[in-house]
Coordinates of C-alpha atoms in Angstrom, one line a residue:
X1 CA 0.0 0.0 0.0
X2 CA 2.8 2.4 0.8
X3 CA 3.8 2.1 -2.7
X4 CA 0.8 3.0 -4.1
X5 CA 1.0 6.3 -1.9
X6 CA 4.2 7.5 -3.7
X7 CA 3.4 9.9 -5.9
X8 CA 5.1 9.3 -9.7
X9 CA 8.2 10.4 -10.8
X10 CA 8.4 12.6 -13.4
X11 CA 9.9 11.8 -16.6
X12 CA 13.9 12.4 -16.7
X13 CA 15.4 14.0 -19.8
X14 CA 18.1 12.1 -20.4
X15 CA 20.0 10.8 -23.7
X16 CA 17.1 8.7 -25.2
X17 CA 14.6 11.5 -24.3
X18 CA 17.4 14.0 -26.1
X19 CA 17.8 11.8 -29.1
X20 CA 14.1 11.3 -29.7
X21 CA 13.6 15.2 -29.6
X22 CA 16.7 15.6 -32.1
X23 CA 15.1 12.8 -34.5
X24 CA 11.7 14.7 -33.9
X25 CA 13.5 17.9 -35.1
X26 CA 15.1 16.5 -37.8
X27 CA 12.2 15.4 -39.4
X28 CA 10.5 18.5 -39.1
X29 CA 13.7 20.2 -40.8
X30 CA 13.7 17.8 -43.3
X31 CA 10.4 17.9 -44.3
X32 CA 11.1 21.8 -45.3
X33 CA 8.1 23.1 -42.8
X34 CA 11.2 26.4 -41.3
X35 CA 12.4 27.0 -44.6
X36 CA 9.7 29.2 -46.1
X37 CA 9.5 32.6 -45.9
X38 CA 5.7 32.3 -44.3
X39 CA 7.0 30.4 -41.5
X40 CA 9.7 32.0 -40.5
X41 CA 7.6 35.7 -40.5
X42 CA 4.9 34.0 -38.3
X43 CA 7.1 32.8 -35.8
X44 CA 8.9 35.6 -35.3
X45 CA 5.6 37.4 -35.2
X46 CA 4.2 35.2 -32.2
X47 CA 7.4 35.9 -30.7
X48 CA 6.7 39.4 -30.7
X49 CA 3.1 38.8 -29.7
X50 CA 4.9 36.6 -26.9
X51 CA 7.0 39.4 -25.4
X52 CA 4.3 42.3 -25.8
X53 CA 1.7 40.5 -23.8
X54 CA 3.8 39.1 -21.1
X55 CA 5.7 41.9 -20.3
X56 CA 4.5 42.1 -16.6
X57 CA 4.6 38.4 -16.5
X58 CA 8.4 38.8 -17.5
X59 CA 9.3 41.5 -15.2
X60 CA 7.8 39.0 -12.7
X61 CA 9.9 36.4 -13.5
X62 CA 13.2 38.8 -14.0
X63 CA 12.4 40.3 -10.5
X64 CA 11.9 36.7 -9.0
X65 CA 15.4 35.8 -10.1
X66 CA 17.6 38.8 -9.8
X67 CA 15.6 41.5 -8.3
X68 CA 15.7 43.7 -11.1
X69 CA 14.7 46.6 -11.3
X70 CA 11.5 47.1 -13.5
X71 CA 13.0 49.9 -15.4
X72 CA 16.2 48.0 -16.3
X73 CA 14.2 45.0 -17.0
X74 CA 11.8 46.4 -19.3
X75 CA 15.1 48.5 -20.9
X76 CA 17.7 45.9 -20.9
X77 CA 15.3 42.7 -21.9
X78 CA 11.7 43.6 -23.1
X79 CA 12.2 46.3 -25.4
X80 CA 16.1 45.1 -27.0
X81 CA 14.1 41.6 -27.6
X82 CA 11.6 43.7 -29.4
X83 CA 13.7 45.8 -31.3
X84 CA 15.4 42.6 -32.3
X85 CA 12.3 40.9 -33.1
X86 CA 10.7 43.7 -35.7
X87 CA 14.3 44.6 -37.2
X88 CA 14.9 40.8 -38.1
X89 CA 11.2 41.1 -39.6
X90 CA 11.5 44.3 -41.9
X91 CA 15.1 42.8 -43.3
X92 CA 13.9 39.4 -43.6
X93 CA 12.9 39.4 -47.0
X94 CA 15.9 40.8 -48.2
X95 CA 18.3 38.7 -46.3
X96 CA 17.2 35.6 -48.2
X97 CA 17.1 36.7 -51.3
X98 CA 20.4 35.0 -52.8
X99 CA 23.3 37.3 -53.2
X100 CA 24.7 38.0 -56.7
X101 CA 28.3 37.7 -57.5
X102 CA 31.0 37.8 -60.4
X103 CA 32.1 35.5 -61.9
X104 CA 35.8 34.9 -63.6
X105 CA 37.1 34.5 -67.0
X106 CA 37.9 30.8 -66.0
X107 CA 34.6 29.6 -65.8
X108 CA 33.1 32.2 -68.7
X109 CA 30.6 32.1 -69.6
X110 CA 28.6 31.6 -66.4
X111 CA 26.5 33.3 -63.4
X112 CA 27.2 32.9 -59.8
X113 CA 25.0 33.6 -56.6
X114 CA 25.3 32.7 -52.7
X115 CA 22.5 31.0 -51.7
X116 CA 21.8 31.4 -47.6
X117 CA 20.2 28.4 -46.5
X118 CA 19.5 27.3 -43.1
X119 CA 21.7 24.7 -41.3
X120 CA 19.0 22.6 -40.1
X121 CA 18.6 21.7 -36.0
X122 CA 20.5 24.1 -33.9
X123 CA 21.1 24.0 -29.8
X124 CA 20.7 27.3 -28.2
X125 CA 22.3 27.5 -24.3
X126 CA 21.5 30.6 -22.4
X127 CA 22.8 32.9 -19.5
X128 CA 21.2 33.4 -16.2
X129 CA 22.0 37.2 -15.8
X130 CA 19.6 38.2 -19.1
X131 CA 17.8 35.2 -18.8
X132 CA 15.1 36.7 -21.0
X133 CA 16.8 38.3 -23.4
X134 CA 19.9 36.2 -24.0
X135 CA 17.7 32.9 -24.7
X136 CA 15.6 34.7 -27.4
X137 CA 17.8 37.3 -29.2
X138 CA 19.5 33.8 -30.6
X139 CA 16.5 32.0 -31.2
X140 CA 15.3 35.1 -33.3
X141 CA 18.5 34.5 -35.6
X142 CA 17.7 30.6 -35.7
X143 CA 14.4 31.1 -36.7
X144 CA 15.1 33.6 -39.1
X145 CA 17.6 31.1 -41.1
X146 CA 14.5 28.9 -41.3
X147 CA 16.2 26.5 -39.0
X148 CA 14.5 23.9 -36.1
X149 CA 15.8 25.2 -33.0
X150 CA 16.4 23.6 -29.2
X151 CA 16.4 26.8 -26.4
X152 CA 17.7 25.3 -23.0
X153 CA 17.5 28.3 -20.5
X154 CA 19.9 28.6 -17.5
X155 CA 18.4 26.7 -14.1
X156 CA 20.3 29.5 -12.0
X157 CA 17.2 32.0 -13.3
X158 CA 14.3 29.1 -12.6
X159 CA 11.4 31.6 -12.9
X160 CA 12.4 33.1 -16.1
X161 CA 13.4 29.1 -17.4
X162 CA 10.0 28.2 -16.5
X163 CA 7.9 31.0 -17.6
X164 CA 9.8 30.8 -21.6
X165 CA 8.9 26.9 -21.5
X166 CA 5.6 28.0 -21.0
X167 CA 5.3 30.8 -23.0
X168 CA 7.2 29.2 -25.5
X169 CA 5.0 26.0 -25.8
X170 CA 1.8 28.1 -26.3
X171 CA 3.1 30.8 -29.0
X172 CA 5.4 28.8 -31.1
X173 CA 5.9 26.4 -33.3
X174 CA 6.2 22.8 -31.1
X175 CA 7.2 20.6 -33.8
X176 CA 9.9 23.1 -34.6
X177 CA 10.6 25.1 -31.7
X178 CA 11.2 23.1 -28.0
X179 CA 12.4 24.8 -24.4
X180 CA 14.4 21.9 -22.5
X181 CA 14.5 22.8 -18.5
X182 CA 17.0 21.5 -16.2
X183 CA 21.0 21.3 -14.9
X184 CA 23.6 20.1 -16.0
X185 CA 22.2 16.5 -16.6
X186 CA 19.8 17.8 -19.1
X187 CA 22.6 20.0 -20.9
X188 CA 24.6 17.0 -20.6
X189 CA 22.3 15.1 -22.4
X190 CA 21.5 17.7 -25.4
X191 CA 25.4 18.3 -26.1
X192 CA 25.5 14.3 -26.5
X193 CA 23.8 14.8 -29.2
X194 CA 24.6 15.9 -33.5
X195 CA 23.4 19.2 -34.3
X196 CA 24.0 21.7 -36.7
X197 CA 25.4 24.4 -34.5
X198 CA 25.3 25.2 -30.9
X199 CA 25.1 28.5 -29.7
X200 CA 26.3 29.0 -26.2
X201 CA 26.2 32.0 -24.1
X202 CA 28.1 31.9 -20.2
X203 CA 31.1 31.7 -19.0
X204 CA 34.3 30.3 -20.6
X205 CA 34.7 27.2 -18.3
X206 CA 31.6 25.8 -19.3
X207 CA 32.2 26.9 -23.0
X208 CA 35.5 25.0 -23.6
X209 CA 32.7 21.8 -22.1
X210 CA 30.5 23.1 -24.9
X211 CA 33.4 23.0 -27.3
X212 CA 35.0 19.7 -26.5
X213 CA 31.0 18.1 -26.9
X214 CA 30.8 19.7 -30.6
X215 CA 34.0 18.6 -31.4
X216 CA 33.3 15.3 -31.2
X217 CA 30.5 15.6 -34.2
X218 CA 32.3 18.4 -35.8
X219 CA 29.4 20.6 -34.7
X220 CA 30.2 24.5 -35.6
X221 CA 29.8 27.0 -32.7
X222 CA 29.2 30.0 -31.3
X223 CA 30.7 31.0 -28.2
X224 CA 29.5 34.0 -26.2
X225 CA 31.8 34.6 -23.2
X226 CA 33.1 37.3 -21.7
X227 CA 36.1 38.7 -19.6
X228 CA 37.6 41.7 -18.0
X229 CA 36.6 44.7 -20.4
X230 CA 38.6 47.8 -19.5
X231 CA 37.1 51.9 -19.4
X232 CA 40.1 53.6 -20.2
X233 CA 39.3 57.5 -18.5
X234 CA 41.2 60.2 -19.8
X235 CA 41.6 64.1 -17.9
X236 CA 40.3 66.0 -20.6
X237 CA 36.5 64.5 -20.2
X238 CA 33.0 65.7 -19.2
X239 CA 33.8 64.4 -15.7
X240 CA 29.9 64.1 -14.3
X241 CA 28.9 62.4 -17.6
X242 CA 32.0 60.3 -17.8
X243 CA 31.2 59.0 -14.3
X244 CA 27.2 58.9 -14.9
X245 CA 27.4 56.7 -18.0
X246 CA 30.5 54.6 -16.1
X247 CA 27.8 53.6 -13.3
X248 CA 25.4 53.0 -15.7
X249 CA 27.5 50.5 -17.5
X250 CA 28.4 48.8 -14.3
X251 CA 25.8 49.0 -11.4
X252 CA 23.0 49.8 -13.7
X253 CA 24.0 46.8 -15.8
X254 CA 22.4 43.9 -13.2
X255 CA 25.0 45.1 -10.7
X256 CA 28.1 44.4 -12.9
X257 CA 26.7 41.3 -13.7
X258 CA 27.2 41.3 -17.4
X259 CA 29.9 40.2 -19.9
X260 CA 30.2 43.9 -21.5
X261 CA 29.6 45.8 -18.3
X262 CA 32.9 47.9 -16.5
X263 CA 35.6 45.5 -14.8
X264 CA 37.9 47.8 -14.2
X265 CA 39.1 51.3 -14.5
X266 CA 42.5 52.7 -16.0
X267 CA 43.3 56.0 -15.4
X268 CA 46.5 58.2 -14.3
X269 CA 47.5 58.5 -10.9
X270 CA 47.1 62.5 -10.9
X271 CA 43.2 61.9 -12.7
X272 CA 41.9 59.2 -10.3
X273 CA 40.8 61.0 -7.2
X274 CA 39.0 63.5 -9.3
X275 CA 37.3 60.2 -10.9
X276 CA 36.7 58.7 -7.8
X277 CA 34.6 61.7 -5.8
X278 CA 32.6 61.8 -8.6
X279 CA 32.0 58.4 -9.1
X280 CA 30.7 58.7 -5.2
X281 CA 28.5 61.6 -5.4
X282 CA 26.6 60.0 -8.4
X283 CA 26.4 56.4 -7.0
X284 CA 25.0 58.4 -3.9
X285 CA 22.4 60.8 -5.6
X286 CA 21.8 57.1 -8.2
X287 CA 21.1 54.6 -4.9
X288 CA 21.1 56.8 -2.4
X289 CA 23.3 56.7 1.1
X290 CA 22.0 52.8 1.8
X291 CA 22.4 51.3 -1.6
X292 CA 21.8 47.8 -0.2
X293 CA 17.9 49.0 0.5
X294 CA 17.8 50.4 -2.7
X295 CA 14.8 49.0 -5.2
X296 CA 17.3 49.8 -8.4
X297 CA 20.0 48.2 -7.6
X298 CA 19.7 44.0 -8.4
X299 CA 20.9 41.5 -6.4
X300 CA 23.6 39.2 -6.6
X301 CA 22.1 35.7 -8.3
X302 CA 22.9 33.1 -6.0
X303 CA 24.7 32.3 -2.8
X304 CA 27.4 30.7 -4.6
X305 CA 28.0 34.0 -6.6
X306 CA 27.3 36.0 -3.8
X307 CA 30.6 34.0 -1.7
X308 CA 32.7 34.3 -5.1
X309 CA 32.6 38.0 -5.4
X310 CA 32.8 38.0 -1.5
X311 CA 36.0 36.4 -1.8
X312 CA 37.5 38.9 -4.4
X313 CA 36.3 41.3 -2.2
X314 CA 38.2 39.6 1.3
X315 CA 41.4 38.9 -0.3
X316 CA 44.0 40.1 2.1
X317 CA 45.5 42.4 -0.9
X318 CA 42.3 44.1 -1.8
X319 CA 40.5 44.0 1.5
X320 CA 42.3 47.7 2.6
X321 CA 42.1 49.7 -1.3
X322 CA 38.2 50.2 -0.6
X323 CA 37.4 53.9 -1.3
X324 CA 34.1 53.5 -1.1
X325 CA 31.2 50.5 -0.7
X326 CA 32.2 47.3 0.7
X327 CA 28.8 46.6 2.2
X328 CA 27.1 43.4 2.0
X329 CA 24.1 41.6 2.8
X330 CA 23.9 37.5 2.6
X331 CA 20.4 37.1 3.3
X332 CA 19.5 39.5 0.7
X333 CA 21.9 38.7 -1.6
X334 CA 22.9 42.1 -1.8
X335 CA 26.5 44.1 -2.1
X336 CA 27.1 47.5 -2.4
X337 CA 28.8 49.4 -5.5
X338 CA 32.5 49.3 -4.4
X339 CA 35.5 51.0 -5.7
X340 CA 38.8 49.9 -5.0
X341 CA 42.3 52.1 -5.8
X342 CA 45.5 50.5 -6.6
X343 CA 44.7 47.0 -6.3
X344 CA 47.4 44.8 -7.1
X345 CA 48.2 43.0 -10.5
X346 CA 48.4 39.3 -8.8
X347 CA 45.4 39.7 -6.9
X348 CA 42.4 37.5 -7.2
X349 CA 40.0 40.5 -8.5
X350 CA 42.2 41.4 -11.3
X351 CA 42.8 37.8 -12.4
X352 CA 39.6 37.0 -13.0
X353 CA 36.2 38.4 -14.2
X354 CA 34.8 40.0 -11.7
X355 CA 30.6 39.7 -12.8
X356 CA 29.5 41.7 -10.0
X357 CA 29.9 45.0 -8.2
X358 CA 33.0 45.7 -7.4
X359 CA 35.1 48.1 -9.9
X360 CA 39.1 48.5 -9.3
X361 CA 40.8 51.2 -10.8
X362 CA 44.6 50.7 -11.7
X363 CA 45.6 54.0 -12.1
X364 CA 49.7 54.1 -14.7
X365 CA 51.7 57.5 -15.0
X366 CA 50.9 57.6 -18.8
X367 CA 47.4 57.2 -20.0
X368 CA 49.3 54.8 -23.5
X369 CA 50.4 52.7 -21.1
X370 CA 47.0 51.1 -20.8
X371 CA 47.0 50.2 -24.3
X372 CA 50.1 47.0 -22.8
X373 CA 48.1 46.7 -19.6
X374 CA 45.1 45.4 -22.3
X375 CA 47.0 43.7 -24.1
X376 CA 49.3 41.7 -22.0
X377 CA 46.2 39.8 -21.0
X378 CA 43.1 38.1 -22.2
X379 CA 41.3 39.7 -25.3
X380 CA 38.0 41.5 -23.8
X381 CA 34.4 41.3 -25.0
X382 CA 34.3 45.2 -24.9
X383 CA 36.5 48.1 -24.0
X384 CA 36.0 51.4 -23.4
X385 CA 37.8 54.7 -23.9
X386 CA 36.8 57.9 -22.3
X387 CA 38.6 61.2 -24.1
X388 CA 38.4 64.0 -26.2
X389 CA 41.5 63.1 -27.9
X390 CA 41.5 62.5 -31.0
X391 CA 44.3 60.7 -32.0
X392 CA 44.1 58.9 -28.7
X393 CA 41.2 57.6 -30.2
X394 CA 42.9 56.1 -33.6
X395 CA 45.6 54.8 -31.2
X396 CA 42.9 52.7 -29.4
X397 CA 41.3 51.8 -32.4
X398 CA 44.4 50.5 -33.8
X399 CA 46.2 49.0 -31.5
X400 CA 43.7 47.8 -28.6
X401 CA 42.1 43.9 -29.7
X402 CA 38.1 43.3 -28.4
X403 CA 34.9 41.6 -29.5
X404 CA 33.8 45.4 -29.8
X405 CA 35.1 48.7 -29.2
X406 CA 33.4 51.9 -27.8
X407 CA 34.4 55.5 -27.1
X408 CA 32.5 58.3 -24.7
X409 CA 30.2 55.2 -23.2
X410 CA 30.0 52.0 -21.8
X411 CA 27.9 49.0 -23.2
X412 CA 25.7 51.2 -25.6
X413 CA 27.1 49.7 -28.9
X414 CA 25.3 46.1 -28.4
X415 CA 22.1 48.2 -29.4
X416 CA 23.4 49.0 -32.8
X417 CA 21.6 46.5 -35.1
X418 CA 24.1 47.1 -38.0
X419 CA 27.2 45.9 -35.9
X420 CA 28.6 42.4 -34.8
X421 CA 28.4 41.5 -31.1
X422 CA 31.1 38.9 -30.3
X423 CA 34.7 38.2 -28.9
X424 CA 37.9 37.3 -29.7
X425 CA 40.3 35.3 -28.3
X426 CA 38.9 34.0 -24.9
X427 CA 35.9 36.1 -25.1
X428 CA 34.2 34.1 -27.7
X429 CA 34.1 32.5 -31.3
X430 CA 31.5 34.5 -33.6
X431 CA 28.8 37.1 -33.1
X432 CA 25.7 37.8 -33.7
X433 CA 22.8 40.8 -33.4
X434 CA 20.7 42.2 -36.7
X435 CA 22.1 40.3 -39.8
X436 CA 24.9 39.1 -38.2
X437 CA 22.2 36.5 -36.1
X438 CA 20.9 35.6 -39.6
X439 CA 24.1 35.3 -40.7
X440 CA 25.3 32.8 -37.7
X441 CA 22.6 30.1 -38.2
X442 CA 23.0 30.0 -42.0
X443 CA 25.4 28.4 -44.4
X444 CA 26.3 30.5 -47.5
X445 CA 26.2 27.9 -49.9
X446 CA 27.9 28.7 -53.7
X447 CA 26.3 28.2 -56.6
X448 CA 27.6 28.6 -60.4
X449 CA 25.5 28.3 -63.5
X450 CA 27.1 27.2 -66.9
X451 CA 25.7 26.2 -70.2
X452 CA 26.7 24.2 -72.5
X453 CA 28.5 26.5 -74.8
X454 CA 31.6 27.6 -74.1
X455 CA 33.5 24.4 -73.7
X456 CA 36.8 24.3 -73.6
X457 CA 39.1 21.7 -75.5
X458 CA 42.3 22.9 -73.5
X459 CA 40.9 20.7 -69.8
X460 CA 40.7 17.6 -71.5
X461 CA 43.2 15.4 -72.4
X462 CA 45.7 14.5 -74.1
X463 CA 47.4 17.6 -72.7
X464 CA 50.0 19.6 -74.6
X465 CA 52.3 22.4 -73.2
X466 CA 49.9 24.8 -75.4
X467 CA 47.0 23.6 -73.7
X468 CA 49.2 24.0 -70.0
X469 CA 49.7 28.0 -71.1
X470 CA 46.2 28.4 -72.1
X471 CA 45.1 26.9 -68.8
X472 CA 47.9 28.9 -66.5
X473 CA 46.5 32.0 -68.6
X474 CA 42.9 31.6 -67.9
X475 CA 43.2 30.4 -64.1
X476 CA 45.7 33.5 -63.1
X477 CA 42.8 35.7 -65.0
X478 CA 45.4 37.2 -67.6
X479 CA 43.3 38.2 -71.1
X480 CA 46.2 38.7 -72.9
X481 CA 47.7 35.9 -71.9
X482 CA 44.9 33.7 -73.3
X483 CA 45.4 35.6 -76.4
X484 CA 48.7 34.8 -76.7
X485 CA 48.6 31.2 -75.8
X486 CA 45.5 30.7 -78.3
X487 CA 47.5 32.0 -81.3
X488 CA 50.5 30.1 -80.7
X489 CA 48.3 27.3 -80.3

């Protein structure tokens, strides 16, 4: 009888469940239902019609799992999905419409295009700290390529994970379109699997997992990662602006807890206390004199992120550079915006991303010498460069390697439709973000129309030294060449 009390266990997703949804998917693919224009343009409308009428349902979940505020939720999530979501749709058309190109004397006459098809079932891992937006700005770009597509949220953001399987079961496709919940079992189970490409955003640790899993099908990737980007600040600024849109691009970025937010500061010793009072009298007048009760600022995501950042912020050579913050809160998750000065190179804080709120500022005697400090390490997702100096500015252009670059602000470029988001290096493989998503799910496959006039005698045997001139002349594209070598023939 006891037995019969139990209640049933729910059904595991583990590799038999994960192949029988990739078989599912494939026969979906195959059977050309994502490949037409029609298809593609209604999913991509329900996904709008998704977003627009659960946006309180959204800032539910996004409050649920990070505390964030509403504004920066609506701001940072709701309305950049959106703007993704109706930019994709008015460029569509013209993004599939196969691209035409030259062609060469070689293979005269002819016609050549690219044709962008899509790659078939693709595997979309997400990030916890834009749960929302970071599992659907991809899945816009799958969808768009006319591709099936597998979203498997992050279990660190459970509300938002939940509410997108729901959501996403109701407005989308289901024999085309699937949310997978869970851990690391579940993950575990997808990346087991062939696909077509896997798109993973996070952290590098668990890319180079991602990457080793591909590998072993040959499965392209995208990798989304992150690092420590740099705000170079230089003395001839708008000081109150320079440290407004610097705490905007860290605290008012989930409270440093993006991959293009601030990590650090790098400025000259004479500059830095000038920086550093007004850094404090904004971060005052932005959350006020008890920042840990403010309703703007998020929370840290979890306990075990909350003790990570804790650590950085106890290590014995950083514990005495606070200038300002340092307060914490465990059973709120919380931590104040901190600023450190002069932290040193082998500490724990400048050796590894920092993804929260803590902001060090290295300060050097020559404002060029940043340019090594950047260098010498990892390449950044971002960095930033504060100045009116204009050939300051080529010289960071030139010489300073990132996913992306930006001067006079922090983080603001990701909204440009018309420019790749991505790293390099150790901050990721490929990007993504207007046609550059489109782009990332697609295979540009080449295609060259001949007739048959035109034949050549010269590629077929037997073959004579004039045929070999002919040919060198024709491959190497030289006209007069091919004269030459026909008239001595």
């Amino acid at each position: 009888m006891a037995s019969e009390d139990k209640k049933p266990k729910a059904a595991c997703f583990d590799g038999e469940a994960a192949r029988s949804l990739v078989k599912e998917l494939r026969g979906t693919f195959d059977a050309g239902k994502t490949k037409s224009y029609e298809w593609r343009v209604l999913q991509l409308k329900s996904l709008l019609k998704l977003t627009k009428d659960h946006e309180d349902d959204i800032i539910d979940a996004l409050r649920s799992d990070l505390s964030k505020p509403v504004l920066e939720a609506f701001v940072s999530e709701i309305a950049m999905l959106k703007s993704s979501c109706e930019f994709t749709l008015k460029q569509l058309k013209r993004w599939m419409v196969p691209e035409k190109v030259k062609t060469s004397i070689t293979t005269f006459p002819s016609s050549a295009e690219i044709v962008s098809e899509p790659l078939g079932i693709v595997l979309v891992i997400s990030a916890w700290n834009y749960p929302f937006l970071l599992s659907l700005d991809p899945v816009i770009g799958a969808i768009a390529a006319g591709n099936a597509v597998v979203l498997k949220p992050s279990e660190i953001a459970p509300a938002t994970s939940s509410l997108l399987a729901k959501l996403l079961g109701e407005y989308m496709d289901s024999s085309a379109v699937k949310v997978i919940e869970g851990a690391v079992p579940e993950t575990s189970a997808l990346l087991a699997q062939k696909w077509d490409k896997i798109f993973y955003t996070g952290n590098g640790k668990v890319g180079s997992i991602v990457l080793a899993a591909a590998a072993k099908h040959l499965t392209p990737v995208s990798l989304e990662l992150g690092g420590k980007c740099p705000v170079i600040v230089d003395s001839n600024i708008n000081l109150i602006i320079t440290a407004r849109r610097i705490i905007a691009g860290k605290w008012g970025m989930n409270n440093g807890q993006a991959c293009i937010s601030a990590d650090h500061i790098i400025t000259t010793k004479d500059f830095a206390p000038k920086l550093i009072d007004a850094l404090k009298v904004e971060l005052v007048k932005f959350y006020g004199n008890d920042p840990l009760a403010s309703e703007d600022l998020s929370r840290i995501v979890s306990s075990n992120h909350f003790a990570r950042v804790t650590k950085l912020l106890d290590d014995d050579k950083v514990s005495g550079k606070i200038v300002h913050g340092g307060q914490k809160d465990q059973s709120n998750l919380k931590i104040a915006p901190t600023i450190l000065l002069d932290v040193p190179e082998d500490s724990l804080i400048m050796n590894e991303e920092i993804f929260g709120p803590l902001l060090p500022i290295v300060t050097v005697d020559n404002l060029e010498d940043s340019f090594n400090i950047i260098n010498s390490g990892e390449k950044p997702l971002a960095a930033y460069l504060f100045t009116n100096n204009k050939k300051l500015k080529e010289s960071f252009v030139r010489n300073v390697s990132a996913g992306g670059l930006l001067i006079n602000d922090v983080a603001l470029h990701i909204t440009n439709p018309y420019l790749p988001f991505g790293g390099v290096g150790e901050s990721g493989i490929g990007s993504y973000h207007g046609r550059f998503s489109f782009d990332t799910f697609t295979h540009k496959k080449a295609v060259l129309y001949r007739s048959f006039t035109g034949d050549a005698s010269a590629r077929y045997p037997p073959y004579t030294p004039g045929k070999l001139r002919l040919l060198d002349a024709l491959l190497s594209g030289n006209i007069l060449g091919v004269i030459r070598a026909l008239l001595s023939w």
